[in-house]
CSV table of C-alpha atoms in Angstrom, one decimal:
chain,number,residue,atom,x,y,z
A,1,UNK,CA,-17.6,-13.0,-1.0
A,2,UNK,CA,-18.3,-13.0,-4.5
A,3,UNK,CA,-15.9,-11.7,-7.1
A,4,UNK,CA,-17.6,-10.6,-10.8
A,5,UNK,CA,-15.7,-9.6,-13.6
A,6,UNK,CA,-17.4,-8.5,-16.6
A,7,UNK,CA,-14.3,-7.8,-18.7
A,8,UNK,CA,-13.4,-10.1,-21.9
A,9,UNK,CA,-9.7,-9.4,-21.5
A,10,UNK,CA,-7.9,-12.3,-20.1
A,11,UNK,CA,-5.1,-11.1,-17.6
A,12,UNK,CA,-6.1,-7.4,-18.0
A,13,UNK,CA,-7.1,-4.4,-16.0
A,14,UNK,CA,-10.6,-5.9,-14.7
A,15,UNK,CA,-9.0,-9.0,-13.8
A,16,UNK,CA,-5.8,-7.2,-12.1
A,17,UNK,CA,-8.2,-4.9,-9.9
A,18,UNK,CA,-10.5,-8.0,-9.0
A,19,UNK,CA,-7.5,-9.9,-8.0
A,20,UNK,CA,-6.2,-7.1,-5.3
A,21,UNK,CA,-9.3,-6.8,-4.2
A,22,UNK,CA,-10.1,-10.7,-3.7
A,23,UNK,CA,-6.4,-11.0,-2.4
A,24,UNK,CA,-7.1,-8.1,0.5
A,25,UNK,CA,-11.0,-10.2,1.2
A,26,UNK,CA,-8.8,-13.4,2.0
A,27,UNK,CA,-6.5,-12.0,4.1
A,28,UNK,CA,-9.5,-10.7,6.1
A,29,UNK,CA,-10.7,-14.7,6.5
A,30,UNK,CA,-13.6,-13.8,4.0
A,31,UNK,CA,-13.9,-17.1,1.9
A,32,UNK,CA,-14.0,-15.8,-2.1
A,33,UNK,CA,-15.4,-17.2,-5.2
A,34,UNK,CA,-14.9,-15.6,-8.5
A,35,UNK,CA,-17.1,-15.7,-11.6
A,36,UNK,CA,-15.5,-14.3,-14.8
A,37,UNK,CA,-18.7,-13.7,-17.1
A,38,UNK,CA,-16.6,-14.3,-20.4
A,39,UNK,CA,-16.2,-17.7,-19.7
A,40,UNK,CA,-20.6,-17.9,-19.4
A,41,UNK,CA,-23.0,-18.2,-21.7
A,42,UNK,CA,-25.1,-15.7,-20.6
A,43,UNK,CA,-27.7,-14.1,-23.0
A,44,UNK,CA,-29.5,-11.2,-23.4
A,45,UNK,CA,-33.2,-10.1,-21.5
A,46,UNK,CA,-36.1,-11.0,-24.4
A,47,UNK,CA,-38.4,-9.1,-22.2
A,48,UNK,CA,-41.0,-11.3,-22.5
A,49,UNK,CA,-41.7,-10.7,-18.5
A,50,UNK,CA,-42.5,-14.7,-17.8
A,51,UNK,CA,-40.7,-13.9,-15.3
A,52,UNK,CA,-43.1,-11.5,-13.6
A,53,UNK,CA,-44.9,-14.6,-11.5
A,54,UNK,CA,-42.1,-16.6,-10.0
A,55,UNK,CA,-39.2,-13.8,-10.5
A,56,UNK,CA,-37.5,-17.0,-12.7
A,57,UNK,CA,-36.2,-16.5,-16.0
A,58,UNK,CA,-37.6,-19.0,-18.6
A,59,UNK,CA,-33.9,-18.6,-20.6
A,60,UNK,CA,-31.5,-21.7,-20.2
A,61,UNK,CA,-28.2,-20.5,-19.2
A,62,UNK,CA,-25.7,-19.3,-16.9
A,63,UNK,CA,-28.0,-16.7,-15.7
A,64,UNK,CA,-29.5,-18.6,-13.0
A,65,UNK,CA,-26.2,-19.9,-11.4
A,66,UNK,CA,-25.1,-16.6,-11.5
A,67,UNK,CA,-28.4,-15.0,-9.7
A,68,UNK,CA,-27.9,-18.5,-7.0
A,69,UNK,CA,-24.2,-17.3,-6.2
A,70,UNK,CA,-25.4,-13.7,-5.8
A,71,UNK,CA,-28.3,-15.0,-3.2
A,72,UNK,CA,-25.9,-16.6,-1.2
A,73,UNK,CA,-23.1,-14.2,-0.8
A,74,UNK,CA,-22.6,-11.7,2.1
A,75,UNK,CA,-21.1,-9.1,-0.1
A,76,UNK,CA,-19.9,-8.8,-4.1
A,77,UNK,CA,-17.4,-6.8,-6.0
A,78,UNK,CA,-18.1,-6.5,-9.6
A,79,UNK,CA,-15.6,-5.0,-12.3
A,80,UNK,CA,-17.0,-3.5,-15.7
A,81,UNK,CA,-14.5,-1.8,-18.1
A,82,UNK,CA,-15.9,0.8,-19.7
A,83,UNK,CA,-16.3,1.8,-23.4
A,84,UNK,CA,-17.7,4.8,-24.8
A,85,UNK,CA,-18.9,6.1,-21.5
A,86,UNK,CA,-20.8,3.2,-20.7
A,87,UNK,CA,-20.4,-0.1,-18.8
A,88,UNK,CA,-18.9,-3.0,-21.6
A,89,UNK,CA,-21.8,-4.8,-23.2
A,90,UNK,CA,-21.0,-7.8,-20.9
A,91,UNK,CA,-21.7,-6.0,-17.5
A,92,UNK,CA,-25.2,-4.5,-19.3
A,93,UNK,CA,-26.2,-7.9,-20.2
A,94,UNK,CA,-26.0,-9.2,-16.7
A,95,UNK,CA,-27.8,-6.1,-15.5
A,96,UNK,CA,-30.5,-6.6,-17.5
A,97,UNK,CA,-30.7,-9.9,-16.8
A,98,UNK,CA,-32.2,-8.6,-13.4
A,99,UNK,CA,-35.5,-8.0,-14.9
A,100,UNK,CA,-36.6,-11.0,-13.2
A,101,UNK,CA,-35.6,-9.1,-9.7
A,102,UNK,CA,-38.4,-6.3,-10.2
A,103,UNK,CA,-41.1,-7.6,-12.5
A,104,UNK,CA,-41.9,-10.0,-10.2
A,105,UNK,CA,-42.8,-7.8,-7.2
A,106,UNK,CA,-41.7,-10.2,-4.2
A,107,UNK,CA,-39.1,-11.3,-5.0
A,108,UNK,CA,-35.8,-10.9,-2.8
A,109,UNK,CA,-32.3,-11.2,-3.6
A,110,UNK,CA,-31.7,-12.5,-0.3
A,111,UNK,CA,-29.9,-10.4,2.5
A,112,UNK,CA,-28.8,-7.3,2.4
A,113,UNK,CA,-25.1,-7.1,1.4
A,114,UNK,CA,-22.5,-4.5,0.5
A,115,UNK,CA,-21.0,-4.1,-3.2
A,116,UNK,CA,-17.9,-2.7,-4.5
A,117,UNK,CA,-18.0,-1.7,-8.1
A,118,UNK,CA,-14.5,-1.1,-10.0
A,119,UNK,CA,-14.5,0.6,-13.0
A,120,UNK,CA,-11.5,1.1,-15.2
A,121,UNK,CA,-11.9,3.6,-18.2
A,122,UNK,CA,-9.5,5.7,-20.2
A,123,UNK,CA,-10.9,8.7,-20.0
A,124,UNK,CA,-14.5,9.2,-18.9
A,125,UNK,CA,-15.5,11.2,-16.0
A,126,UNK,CA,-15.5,9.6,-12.9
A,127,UNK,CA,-18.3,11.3,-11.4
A,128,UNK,CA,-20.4,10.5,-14.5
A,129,UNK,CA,-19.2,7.2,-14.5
A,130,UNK,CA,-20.3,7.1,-10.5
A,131,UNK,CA,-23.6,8.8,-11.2
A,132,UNK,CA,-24.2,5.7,-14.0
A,133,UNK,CA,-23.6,2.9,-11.1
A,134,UNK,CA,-25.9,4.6,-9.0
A,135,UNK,CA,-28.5,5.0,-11.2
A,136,UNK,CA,-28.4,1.2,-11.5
A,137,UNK,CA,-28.2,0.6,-7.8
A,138,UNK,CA,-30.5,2.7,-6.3
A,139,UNK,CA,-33.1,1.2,-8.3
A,140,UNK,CA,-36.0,-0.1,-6.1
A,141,UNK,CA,-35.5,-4.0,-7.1
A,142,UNK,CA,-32.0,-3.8,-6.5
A,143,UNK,CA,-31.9,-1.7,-3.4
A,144,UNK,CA,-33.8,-4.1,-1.4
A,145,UNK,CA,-31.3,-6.6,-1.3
A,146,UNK,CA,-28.3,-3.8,-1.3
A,147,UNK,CA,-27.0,-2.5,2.7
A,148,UNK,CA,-24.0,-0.1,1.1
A,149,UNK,CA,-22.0,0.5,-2.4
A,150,UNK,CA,-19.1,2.0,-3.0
A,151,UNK,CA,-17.9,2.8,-6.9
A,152,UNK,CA,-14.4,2.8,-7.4
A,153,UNK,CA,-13.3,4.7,-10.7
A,154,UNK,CA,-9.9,3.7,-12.4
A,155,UNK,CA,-8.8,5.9,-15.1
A,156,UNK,CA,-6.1,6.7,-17.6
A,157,UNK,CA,-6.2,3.0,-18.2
A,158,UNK,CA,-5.1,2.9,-22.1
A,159,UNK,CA,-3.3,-0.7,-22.4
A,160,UNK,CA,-4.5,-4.2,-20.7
A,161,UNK,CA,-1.8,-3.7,-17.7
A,162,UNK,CA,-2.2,-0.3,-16.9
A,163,UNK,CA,-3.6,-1.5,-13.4
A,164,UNK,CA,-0.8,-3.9,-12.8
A,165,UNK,CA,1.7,-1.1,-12.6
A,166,UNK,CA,0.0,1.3,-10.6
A,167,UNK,CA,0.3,1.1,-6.8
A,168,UNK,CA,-2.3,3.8,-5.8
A,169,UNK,CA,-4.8,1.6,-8.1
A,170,UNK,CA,-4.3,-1.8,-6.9
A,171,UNK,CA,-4.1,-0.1,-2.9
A,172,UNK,CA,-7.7,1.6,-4.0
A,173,UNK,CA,-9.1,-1.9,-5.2
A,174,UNK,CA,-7.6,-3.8,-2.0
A,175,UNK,CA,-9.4,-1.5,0.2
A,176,UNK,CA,-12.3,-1.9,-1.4
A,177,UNK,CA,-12.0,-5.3,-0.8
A,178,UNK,CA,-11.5,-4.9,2.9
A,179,UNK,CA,-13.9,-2.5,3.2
A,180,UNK,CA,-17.0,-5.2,2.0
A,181,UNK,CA,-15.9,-7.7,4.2
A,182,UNK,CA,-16.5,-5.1,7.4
């Protein structure tokens, strides 16, 4: 199982939910790996579409490991705060970084697994906020390699530990861990 956070605040709510939810995955017996994107130097898409021939990207950086750990997981939970009504610039960055998934037409993100997404937000709409995390996920490239998703919305979250002292929140991101190791 892997376990993405895209948030850049150390010890806060992304990192709190992702926690619960890798803590629930373990006691299932799912082995769990965690990759906090703030501590990678991942850049930004150029789209200069090199990629489009062997699905690689021609950047040098953490990219690549990143896609690797992705290949070989059965299932992933990813965490992106969100500002403005959109996904942190951090969580967009690795999305787009999939461009190398559909310009190059046969490429495969290996099996089919399920993803939890957890989103924490102040006060956006949570169906809006779901309707943007399926209009990423449904996207042909990406729903090759995806079986299920589930978006988990987390709101009212207006300081860095709002997560940790909620019970309902950190029981909704446990069972989302559960429920992607079924």
């Amino acid at each position: 199982m892997l376990f993405i956070t895209t948030t850049p605040t150390v010890g806060g709510n992304g990192d709190t939910l992702i926690e619960a939810a890798m803590e629930a995955a373990k006691e299932k017996g799912s082995k769990v790996q965690r990759v906090d994107v703030r501590d990678k130097n991942i850049c930004s898409c150029k789209a200069c579409y090199k990629c489009k021939d062997s699905g690689k990207c021609v950047q040098e950086d953490d990219f690549s490991q990143l896609l690797n750990l992705i290949h070989e997981s059965d299932g992933i939970i990813a965490e992106a705060p969100i500002y403005y009504n959109c996904m942190a610039a951090q969580a967009i960055t690795v999305i787009d970084r999939f461009c190398c998934t559909f310009s190059c037409p046969s490429y495969q993100l290996g099996l089919k697994k399920k993803v939890g997404i957890l989103l924490t937000c102040t006060g956006s709409s949570t169906e809006e906020m779901k309707r943007h995390v399926n209009n990423i996920l449904t996207l042909p490239s990406l729903q090759r390699s995806i079986e299920e998703f589930k978006t988990e919305v987390f709101t009212n979250c207006g300081s860095a530990d709002s997560c940790l002292h909620n019970k309902e929140y950190l029981q909704h991101a446990r069972m989302i861990g559960e429920w992607v190791t079924e």
